[in-house]
mmCIF file of C-alpha atoms in Angstrom:
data_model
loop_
_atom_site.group_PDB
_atom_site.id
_atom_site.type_symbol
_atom_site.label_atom_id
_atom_site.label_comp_id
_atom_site.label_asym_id
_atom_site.label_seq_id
_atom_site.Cartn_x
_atom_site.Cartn_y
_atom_site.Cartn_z
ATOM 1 C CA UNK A 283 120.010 62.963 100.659
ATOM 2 C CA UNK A 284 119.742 66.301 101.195
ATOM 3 C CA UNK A 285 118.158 69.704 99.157
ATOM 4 C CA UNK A 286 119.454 72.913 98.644
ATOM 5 C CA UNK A 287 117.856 76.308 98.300
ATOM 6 C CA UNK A 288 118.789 79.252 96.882
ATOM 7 C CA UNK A 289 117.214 82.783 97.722
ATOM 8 C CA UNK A 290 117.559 85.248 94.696
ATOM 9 C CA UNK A 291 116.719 88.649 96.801
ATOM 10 C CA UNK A 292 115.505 90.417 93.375
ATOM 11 C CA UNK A 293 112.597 91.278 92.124
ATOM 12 C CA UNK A 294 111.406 94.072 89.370
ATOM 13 C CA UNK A 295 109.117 95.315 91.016
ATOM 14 C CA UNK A 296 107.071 94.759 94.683
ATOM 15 C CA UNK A 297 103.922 92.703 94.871
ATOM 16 C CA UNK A 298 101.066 94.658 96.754
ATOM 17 C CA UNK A 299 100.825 91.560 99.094
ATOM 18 C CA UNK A 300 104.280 90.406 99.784
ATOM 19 C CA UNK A 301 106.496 90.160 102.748
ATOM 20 C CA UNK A 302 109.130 88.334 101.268
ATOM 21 C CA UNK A 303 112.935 89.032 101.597
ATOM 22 C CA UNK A 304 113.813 91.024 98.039
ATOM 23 C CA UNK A 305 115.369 94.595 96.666
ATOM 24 C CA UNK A 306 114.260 95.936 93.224
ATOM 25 C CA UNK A 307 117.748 97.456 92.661
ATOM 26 C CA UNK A 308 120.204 95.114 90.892
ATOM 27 C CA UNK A 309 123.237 97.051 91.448
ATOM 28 C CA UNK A 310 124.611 94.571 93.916
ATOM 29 C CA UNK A 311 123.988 91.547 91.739
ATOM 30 C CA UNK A 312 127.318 90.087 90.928
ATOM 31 C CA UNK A 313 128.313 90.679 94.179
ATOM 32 C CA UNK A 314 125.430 88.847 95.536
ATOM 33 C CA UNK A 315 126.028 85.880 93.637
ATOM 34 C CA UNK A 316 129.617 85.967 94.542
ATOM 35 C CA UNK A 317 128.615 85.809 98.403
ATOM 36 C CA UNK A 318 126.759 83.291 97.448
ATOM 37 C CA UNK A 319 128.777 81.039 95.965
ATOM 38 C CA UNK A 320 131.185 81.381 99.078
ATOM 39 C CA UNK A 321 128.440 80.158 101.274
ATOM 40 C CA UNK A 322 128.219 77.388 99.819
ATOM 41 C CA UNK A 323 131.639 76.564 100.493
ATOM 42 C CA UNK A 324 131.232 77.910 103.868
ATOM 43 C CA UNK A 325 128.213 75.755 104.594
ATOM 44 C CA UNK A 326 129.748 72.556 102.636
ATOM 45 C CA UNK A 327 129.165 70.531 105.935
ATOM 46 C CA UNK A 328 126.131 71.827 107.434
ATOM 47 C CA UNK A 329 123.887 68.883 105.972
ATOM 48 C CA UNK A 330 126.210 65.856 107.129
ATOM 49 C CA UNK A 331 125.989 64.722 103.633
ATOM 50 C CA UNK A 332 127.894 65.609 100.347
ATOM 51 C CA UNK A 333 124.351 63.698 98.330
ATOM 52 C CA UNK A 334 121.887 66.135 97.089
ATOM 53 C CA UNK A 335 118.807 64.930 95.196
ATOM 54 C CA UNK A 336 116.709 68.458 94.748
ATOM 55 C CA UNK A 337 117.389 71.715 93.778
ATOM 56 C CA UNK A 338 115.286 75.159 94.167
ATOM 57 C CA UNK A 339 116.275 78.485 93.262
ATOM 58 C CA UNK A 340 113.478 80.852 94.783
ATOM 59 C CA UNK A 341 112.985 84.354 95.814
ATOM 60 C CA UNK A 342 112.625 87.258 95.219
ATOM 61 C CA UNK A 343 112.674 85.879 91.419
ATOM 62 C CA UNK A 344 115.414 84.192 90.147
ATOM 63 C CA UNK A 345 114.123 84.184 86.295
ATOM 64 C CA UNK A 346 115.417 87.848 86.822
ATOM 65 C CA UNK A 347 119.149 85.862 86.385
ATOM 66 C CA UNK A 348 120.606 85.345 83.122
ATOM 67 C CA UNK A 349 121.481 81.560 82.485
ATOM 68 C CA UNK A 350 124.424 81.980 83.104
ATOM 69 C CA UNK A 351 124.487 83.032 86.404
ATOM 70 C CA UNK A 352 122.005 80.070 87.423
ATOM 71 C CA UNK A 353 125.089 77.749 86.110
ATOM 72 C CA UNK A 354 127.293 79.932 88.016
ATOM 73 C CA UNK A 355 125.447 78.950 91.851
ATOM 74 C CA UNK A 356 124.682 75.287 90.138
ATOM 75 C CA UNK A 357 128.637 74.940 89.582
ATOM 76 C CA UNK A 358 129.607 76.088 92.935
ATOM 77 C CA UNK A 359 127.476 73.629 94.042
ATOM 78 C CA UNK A 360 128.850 70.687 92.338
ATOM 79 C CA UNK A 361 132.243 71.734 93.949
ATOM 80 C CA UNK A 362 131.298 71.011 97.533
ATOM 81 C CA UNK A 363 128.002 68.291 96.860
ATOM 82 C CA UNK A 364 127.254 64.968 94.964
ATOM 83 C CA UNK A 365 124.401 66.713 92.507
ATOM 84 C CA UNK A 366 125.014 63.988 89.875
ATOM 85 C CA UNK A 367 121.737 62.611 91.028
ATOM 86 C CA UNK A 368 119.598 65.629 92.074
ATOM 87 C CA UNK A 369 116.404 64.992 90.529
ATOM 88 C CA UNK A 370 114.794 67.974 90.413
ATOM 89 C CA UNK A 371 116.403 71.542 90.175
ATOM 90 C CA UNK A 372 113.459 74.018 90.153
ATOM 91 C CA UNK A 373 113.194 77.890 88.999
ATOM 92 C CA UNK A 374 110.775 80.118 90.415
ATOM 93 C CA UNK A 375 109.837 82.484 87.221
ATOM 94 C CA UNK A 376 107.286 85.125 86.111
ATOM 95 C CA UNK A 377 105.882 84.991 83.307
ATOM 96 C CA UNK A 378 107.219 88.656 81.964
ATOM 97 C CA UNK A 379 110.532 87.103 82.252
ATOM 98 C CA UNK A 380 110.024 84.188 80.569
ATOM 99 C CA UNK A 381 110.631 85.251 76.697
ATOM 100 C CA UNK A 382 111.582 82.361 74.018
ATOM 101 C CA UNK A 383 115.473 83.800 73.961
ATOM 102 C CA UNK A 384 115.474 83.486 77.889
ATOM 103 C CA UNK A 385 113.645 80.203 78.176
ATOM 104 C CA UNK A 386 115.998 78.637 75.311
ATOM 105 C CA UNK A 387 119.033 79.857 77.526
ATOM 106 C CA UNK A 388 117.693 78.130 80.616
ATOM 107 C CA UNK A 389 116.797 74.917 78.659
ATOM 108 C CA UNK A 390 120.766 74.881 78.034
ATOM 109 C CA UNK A 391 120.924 74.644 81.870
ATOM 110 C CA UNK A 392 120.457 71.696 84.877
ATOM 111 C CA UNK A 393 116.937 73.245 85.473
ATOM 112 C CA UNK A 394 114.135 70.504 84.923
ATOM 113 C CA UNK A 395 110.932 72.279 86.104
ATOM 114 C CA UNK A 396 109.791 75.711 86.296
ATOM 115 C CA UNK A 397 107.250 77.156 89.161
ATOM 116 C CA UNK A 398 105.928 79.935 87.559
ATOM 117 C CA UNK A 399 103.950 82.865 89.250
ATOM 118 C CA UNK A 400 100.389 83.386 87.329
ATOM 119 C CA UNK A 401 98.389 84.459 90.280
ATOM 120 C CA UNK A 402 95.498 85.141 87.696
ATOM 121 C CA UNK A 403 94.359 85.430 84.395
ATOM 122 C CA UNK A 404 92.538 88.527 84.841
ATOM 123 C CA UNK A 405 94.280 91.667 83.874
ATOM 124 C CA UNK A 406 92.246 93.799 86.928
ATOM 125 C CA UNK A 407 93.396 91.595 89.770
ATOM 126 C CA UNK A 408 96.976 91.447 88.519
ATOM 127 C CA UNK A 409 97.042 95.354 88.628
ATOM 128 C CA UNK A 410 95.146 95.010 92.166
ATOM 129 C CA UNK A 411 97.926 92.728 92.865
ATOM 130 C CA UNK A 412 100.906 95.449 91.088
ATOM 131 C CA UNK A 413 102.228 92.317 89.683
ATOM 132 C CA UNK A 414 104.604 92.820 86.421
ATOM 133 C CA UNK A 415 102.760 90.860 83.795
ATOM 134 C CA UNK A 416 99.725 90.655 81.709
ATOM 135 C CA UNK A 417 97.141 87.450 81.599
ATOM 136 C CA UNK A 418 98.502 87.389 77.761
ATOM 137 C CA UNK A 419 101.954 87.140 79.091
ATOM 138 C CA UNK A 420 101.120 84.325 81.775
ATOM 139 C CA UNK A 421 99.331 82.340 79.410
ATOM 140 C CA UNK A 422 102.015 82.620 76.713
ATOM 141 C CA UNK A 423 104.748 82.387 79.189
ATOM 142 C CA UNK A 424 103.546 79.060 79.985
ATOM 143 C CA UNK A 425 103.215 77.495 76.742
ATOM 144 C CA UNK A 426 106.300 78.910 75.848
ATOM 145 C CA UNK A 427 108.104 76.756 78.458
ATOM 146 C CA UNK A 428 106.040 73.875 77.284
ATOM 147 C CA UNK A 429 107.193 74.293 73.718
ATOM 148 C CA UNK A 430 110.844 74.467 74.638
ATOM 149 C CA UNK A 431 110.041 70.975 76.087
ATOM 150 C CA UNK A 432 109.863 71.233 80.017
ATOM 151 C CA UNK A 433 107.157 68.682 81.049
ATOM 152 C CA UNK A 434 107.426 69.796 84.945
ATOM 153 C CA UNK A 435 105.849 72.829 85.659
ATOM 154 C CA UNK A 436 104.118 74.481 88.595
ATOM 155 C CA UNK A 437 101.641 77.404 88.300
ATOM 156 C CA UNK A 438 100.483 79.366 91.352
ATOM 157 C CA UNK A 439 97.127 80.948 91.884
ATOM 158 C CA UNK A 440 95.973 82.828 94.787
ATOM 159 C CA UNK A 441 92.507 82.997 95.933
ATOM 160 C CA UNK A 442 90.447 85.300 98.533
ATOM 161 C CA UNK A 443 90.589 88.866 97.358
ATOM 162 C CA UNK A 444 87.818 91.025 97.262
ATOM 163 C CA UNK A 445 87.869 91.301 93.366
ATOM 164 C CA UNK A 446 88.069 87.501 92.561
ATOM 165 C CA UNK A 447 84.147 86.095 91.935
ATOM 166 C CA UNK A 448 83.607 82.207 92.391
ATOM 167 C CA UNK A 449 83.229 82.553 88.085
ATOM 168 C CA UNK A 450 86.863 84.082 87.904
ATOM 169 C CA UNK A 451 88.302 81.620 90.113
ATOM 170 C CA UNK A 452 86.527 78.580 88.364
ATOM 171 C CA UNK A 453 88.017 80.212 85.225
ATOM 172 C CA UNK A 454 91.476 80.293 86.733
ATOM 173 C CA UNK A 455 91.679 76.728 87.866
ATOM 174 C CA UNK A 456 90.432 75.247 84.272
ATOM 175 C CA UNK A 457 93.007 77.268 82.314
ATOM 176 C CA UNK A 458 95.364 75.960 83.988
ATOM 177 C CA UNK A 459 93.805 72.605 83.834
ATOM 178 C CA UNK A 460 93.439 73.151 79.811
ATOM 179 C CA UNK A 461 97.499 74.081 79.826
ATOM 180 C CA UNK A 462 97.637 70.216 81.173
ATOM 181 C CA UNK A 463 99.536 71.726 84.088
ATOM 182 C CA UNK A 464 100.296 69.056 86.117
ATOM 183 C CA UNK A 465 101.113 70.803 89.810
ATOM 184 C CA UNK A 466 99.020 73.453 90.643
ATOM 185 C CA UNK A 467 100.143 75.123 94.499
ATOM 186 C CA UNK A 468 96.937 77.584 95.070
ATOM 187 C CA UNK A 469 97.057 80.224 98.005
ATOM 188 C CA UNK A 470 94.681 82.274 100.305
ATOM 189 C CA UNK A 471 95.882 85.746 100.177
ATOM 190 C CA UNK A 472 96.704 87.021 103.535
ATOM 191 C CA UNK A 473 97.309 90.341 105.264
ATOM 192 C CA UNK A 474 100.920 90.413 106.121
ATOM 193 C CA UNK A 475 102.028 93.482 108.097
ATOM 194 C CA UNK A 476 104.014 96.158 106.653
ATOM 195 C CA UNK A 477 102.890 95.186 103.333
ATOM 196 C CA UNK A 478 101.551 97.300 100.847
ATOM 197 C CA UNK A 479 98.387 95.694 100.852
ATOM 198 C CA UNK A 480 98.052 96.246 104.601
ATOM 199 C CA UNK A 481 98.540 100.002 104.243
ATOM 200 C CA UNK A 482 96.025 100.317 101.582
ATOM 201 C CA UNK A 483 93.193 98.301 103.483
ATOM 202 C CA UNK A 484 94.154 100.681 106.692
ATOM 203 C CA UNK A 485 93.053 103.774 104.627
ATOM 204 C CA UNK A 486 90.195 102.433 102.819
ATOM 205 C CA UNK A 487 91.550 101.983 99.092
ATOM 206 C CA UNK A 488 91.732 98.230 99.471
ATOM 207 C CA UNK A 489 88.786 96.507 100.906
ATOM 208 C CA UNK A 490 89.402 93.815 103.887
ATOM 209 C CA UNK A 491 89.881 90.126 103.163
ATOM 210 C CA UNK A 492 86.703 88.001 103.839
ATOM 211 C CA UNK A 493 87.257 84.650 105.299
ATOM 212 C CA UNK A 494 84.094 83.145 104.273
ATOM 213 C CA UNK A 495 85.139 83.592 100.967
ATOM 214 C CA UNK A 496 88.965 82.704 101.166
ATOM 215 C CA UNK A 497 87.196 79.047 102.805
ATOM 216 C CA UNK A 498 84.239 78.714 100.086
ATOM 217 C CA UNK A 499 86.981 79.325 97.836
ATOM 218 C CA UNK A 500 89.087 76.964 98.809
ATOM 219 C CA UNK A 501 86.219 74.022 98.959
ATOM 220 C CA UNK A 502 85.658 74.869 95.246
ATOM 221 C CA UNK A 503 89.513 74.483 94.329
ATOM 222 C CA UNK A 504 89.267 71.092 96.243
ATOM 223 C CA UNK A 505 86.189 69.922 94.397
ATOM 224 C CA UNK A 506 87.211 71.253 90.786
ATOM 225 C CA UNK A 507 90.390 69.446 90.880
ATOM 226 C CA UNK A 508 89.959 66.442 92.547
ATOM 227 C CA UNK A 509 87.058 66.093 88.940
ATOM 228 C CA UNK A 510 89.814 66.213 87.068
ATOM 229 C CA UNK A 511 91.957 63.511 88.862
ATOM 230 C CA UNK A 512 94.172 65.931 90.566
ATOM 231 C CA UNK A 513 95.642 64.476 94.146
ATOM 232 C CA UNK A 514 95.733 67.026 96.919
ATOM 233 C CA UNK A 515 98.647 65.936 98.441
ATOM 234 C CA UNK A 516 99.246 69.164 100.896
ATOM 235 C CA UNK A 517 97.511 72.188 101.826
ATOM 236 C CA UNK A 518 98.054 74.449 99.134
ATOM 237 C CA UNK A 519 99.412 72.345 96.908
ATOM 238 C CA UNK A 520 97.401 69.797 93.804
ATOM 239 C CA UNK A 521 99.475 67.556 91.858
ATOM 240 C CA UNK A 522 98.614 64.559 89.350
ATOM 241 C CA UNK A 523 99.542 61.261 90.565
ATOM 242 C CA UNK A 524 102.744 61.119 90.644
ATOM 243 C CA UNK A 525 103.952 64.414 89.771
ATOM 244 C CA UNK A 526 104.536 66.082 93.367
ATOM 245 C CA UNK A 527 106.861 69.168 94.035
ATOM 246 C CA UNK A 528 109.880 66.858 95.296
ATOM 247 C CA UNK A 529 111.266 69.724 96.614
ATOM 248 C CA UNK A 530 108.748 70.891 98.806
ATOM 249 C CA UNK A 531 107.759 67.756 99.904
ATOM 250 C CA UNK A 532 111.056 67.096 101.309
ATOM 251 C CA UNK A 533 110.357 70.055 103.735
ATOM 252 C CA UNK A 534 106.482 68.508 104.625
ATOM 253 C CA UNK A 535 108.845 65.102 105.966
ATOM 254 C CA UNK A 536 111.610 66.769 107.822
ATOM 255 C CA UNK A 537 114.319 66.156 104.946
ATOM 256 C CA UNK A 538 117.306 67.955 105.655
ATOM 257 C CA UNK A 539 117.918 71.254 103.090
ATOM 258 C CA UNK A 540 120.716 74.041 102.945
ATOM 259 C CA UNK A 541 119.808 77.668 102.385
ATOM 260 C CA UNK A 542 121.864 80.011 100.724
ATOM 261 C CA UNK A 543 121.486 83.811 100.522
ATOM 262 C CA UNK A 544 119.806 86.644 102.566
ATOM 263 C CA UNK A 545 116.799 85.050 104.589
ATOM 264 C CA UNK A 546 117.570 81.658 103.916
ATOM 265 C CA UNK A 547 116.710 79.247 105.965
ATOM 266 C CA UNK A 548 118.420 75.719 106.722
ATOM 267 C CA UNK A 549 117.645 72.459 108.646
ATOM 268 C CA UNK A 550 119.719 69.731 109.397
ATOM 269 C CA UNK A 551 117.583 67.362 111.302
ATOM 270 C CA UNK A 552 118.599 68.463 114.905
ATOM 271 C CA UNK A 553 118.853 72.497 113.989
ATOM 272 C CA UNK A 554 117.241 74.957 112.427
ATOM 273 C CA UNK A 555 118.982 78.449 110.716
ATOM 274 C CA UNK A 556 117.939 81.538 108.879
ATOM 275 C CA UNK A 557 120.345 84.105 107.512
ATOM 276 C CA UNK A 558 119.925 87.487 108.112
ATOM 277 C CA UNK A 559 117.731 89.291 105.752
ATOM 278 C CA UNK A 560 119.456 92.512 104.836
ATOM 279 C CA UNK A 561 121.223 92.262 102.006
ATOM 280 C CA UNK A 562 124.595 94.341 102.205
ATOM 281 C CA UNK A 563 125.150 93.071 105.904
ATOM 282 C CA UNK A 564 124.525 89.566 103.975
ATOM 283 C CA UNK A 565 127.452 89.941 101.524
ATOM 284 C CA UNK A 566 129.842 92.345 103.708
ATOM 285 C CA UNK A 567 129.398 89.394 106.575
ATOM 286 C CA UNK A 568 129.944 85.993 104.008
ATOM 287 C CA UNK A 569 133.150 88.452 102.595
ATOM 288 C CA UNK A 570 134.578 88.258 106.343
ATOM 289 C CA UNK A 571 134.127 84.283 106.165
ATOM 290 C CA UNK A 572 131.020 84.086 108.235
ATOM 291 C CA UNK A 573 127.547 83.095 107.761
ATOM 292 C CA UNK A 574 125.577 85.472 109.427
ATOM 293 C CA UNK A 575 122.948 83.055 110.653
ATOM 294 C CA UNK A 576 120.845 82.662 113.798
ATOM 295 C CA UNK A 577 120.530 79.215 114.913
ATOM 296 C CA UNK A 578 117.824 77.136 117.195
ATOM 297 C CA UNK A 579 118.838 73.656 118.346
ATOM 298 C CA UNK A 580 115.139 71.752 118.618
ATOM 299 C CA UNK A 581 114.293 69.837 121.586
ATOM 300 C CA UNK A 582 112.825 66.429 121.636
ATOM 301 C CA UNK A 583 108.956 68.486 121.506
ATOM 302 C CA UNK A 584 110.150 70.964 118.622
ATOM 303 C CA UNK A 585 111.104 68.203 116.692
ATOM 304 C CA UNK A 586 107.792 66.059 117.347
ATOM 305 C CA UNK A 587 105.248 69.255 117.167
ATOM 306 C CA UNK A 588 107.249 70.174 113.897
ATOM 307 C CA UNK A 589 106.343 66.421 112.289
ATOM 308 C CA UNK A 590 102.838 66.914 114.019
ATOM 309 C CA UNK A 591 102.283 70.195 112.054
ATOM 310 C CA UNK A 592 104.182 69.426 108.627
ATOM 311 C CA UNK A 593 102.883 65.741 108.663
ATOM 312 C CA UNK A 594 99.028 66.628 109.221
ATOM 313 C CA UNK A 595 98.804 69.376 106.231
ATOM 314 C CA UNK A 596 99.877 66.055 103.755
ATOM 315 C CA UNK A 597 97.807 63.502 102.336
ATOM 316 C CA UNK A 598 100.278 60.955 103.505
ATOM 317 C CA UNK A 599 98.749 62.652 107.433
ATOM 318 C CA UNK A 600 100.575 62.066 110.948
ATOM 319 C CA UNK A 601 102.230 58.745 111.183
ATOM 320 C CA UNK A 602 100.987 57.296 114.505
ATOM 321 C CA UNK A 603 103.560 54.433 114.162
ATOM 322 C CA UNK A 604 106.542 56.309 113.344
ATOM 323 C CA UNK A 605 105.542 59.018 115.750
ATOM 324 C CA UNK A 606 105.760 56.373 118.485
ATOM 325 C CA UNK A 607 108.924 54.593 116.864
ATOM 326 C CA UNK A 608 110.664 57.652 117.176
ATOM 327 C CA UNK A 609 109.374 59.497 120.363
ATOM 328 C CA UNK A 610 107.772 56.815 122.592
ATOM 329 C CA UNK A 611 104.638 55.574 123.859
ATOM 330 C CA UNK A 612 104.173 58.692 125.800
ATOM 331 C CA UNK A 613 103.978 61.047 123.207
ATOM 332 C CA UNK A 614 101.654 58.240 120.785
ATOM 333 C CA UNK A 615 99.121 58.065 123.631
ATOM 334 C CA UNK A 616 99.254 62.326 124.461
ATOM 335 C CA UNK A 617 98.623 62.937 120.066
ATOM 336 C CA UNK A 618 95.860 60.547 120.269
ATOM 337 C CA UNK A 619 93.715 61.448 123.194
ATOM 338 C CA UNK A 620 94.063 65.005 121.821
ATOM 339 C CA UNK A 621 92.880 64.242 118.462
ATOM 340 C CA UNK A 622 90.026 62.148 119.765
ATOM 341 C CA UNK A 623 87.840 65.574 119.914
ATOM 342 C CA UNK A 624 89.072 65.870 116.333
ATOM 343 C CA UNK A 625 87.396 62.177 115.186
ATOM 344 C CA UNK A 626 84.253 62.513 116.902
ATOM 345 C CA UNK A 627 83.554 66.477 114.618
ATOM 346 C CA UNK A 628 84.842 64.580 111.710
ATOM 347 C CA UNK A 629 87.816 67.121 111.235
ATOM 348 C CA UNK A 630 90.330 63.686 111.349
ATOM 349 C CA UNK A 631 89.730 60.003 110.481
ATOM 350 C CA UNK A 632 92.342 57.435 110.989
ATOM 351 C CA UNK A 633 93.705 55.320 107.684
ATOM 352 C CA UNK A 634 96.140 52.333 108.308
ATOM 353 C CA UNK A 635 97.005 53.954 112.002
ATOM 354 C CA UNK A 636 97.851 57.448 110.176
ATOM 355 C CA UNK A 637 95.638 60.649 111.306
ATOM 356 C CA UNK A 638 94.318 62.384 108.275
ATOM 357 C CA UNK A 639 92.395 65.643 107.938
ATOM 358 C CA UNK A 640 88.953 65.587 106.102
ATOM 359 C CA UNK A 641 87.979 68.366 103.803
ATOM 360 C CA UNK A 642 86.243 70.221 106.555
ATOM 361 C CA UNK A 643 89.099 69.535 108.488
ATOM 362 C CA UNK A 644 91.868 70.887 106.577
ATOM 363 C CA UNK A 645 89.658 74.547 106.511
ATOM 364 C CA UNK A 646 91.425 74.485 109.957
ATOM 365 C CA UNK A 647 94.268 72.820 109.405
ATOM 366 C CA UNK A 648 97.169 74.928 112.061
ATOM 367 C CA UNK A 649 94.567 74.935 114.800
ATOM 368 C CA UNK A 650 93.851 70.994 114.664
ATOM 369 C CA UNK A 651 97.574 70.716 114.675
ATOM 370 C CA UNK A 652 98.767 73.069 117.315
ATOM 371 C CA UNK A 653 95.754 71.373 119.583
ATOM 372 C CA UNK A 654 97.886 68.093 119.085
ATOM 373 C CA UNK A 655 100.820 69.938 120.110
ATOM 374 C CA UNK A 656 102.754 68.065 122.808
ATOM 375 C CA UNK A 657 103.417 70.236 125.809
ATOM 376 C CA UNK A 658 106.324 70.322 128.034
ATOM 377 C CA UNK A 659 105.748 67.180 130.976
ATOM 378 C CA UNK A 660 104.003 65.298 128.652
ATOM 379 C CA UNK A 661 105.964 61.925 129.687
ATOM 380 C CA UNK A 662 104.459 62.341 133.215
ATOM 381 C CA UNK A 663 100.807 62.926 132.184
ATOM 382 C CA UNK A 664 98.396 60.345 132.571
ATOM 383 C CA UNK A 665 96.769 59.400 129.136
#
């Protein structure tokens, strides 16, 4: 089975920090969600499969739809894929979106879980952040959804910043503990370029990131949740058992998933796309019957480095015995001598012949994995 993803290029207003595809003008809406909807048919064979078991509609923010226009893309999609048993059909949302009108309307919809955008519970950091809500409207935002009776929610937190104390962010992770949030996805904040956030550290308004704290920081989110029986099951992302992002975990093992709209991106197992992220060109292109996509076709070593680095940042780790099933002795023998440094600093132990990252380990998670990288010759190297 496959997933699809949908990339709602809106957003009220811009987040100091973010580099994400979006416009704050709406004008173009309807005809966004038109062009849309005729990707979808233009794409209908791009995953090999008409079976689609997840859903996510992300951005941008796509709680800045109505309803109604969420049915609209989940329609479409029912024309061209087998969604009878998708499992999971997630909405990205902020919290000043989400009033009891709104949430009732979705709740008439397919959606089953909401991923909603706190960031923080402290009124100063939001505004350090310019994000468009209050900590009153993220806390009522979320028990609003839980009161209209959605049991699957998602709150994200980010971590790092120069105003957020090791007492704020302890305070942060137990309210949303207290909420009985089940899936908490918790983020370092980084320094993208062209951000707005960049620009203000560049003339001194903004003070720099620290990385001591962004990793102390990260140790305590790993420690307080794991007391209260959370799993850490990837990276950035806590769940209780049983009650992981389906979604996203699809992308962690190399499950095929369809992107629709401007800066989408797609894989199909042997390719990987991403749509151009401008959004007229995005609409006057799909009008003329074309996707207006760039495409890479992996090689054997993309496909193998992309399991090494997906596979490694999950509790489930790096599958020496599918790695070999798939790619050969060669490549089983070339991962393992390289991760032998790895073992002997404690930064991986093995578990039932998978390579897992300890805590210390997964402070460094994209170096360990690009160090296990496979390298071009590989089958000829002595190992």
């Amino acid at each position: 089975m496959g997933g699809i993803y949908f990339h709602i290029p809106f957003c009220k207003q811009a987040c100091h920090y973010c580099d994400f595809h979006f416009s704050t003008s709406i004008k173009y809406k309807n005809e966004m969600l038109e062009a849309m909807a005729k990707e979808l048919r233009l794409q209908s064979s791009y995953l090999h499969t008409d079976r689609i078991n997840t859903i996510y509609f992300g951005g941008g923010t796509p709680s800045i739809l109505e309803a109604s226009e969420i049915s609209f893309l989940l329609d479409e999609a029912s024309r061209h894929y087998d969604i009878s048993n998708t499992v999971e059909i997630t909405l990205e949302a902020n919290p000043d979106d989400l009033g009891k009108t709104k949430i009732e309307a979705f709740r008439r919809t397919s959606i089953n879980r909401f991923s909603i955008g706190i960031q923080s519970f402290y009124d100063e950091d939001l505004k350090w952040m310019n994000r468009a809500h209050t900590a009153q409207e993220a806390d009522s935002a979320i028990k609003r959804v839980q009161d209209a009776g959605f049991d699957d929610i998602t709150a994200d937190l980010i971590y790092g910043y120069p105003l957020l104390t090791d007492e704020k962010w302890l305070n942060n992770i137990q309210k949303l503990v207290q909420l009985h949030i089940p899936h908490i996805s918790a983020y370092s904040l980084t320094v993208e370029p062209k951000t707005a956030l960049a620009h203000l550290i560049k003339v001194g308004k903004y003070k720099k990131m620290d990385d001591e704290q962004a990793a102390a920081q990260f140790l305590q989110l790993i420690e307080t949740l794991d007391g209260y029986a959370y799993e850490h099951y990837e990276i950035s992302n806590f769940a209780l058992p049983s009650r992981y992002a389906k979604h996203n975990t699809n992308y962690w093992k190399s499950k095929p998933y369809l992107g629709i709209g401007p800066s989408a991106h797609s894989f199909n197992g042997l390719q990987r796309q991403w749509n151009i992220n401008n959004n007229q060109q995005y609409i006057t292109s799909i009008n003329h019957q074309r996707v207006p996509a760039e495409v890479e076709t992996l090689s054997e070593i993309d496909r193998i480095n992309e399991y090494i680095m997906t596979s490694l940042r999950t509790m489930w780790g790096l599958d020496l015995e599918y790695l070999e099933r798939l790619y050969g002795s060669a490549a089983l023998g070339y991962v393992v001598s390289n991760a032998k440094q790895f073992e002997e600093d404690n930064k991986i132990y093995r578990e039932r012949d998978c390579l897992k990252l300890t805590v210390s380990g997964k402070l460094m998670a994209d170096y360990i994995a690009s160090e296990l990288f496979i390298e071009e010759g590989y089958e000829h190297e002595k190992i």
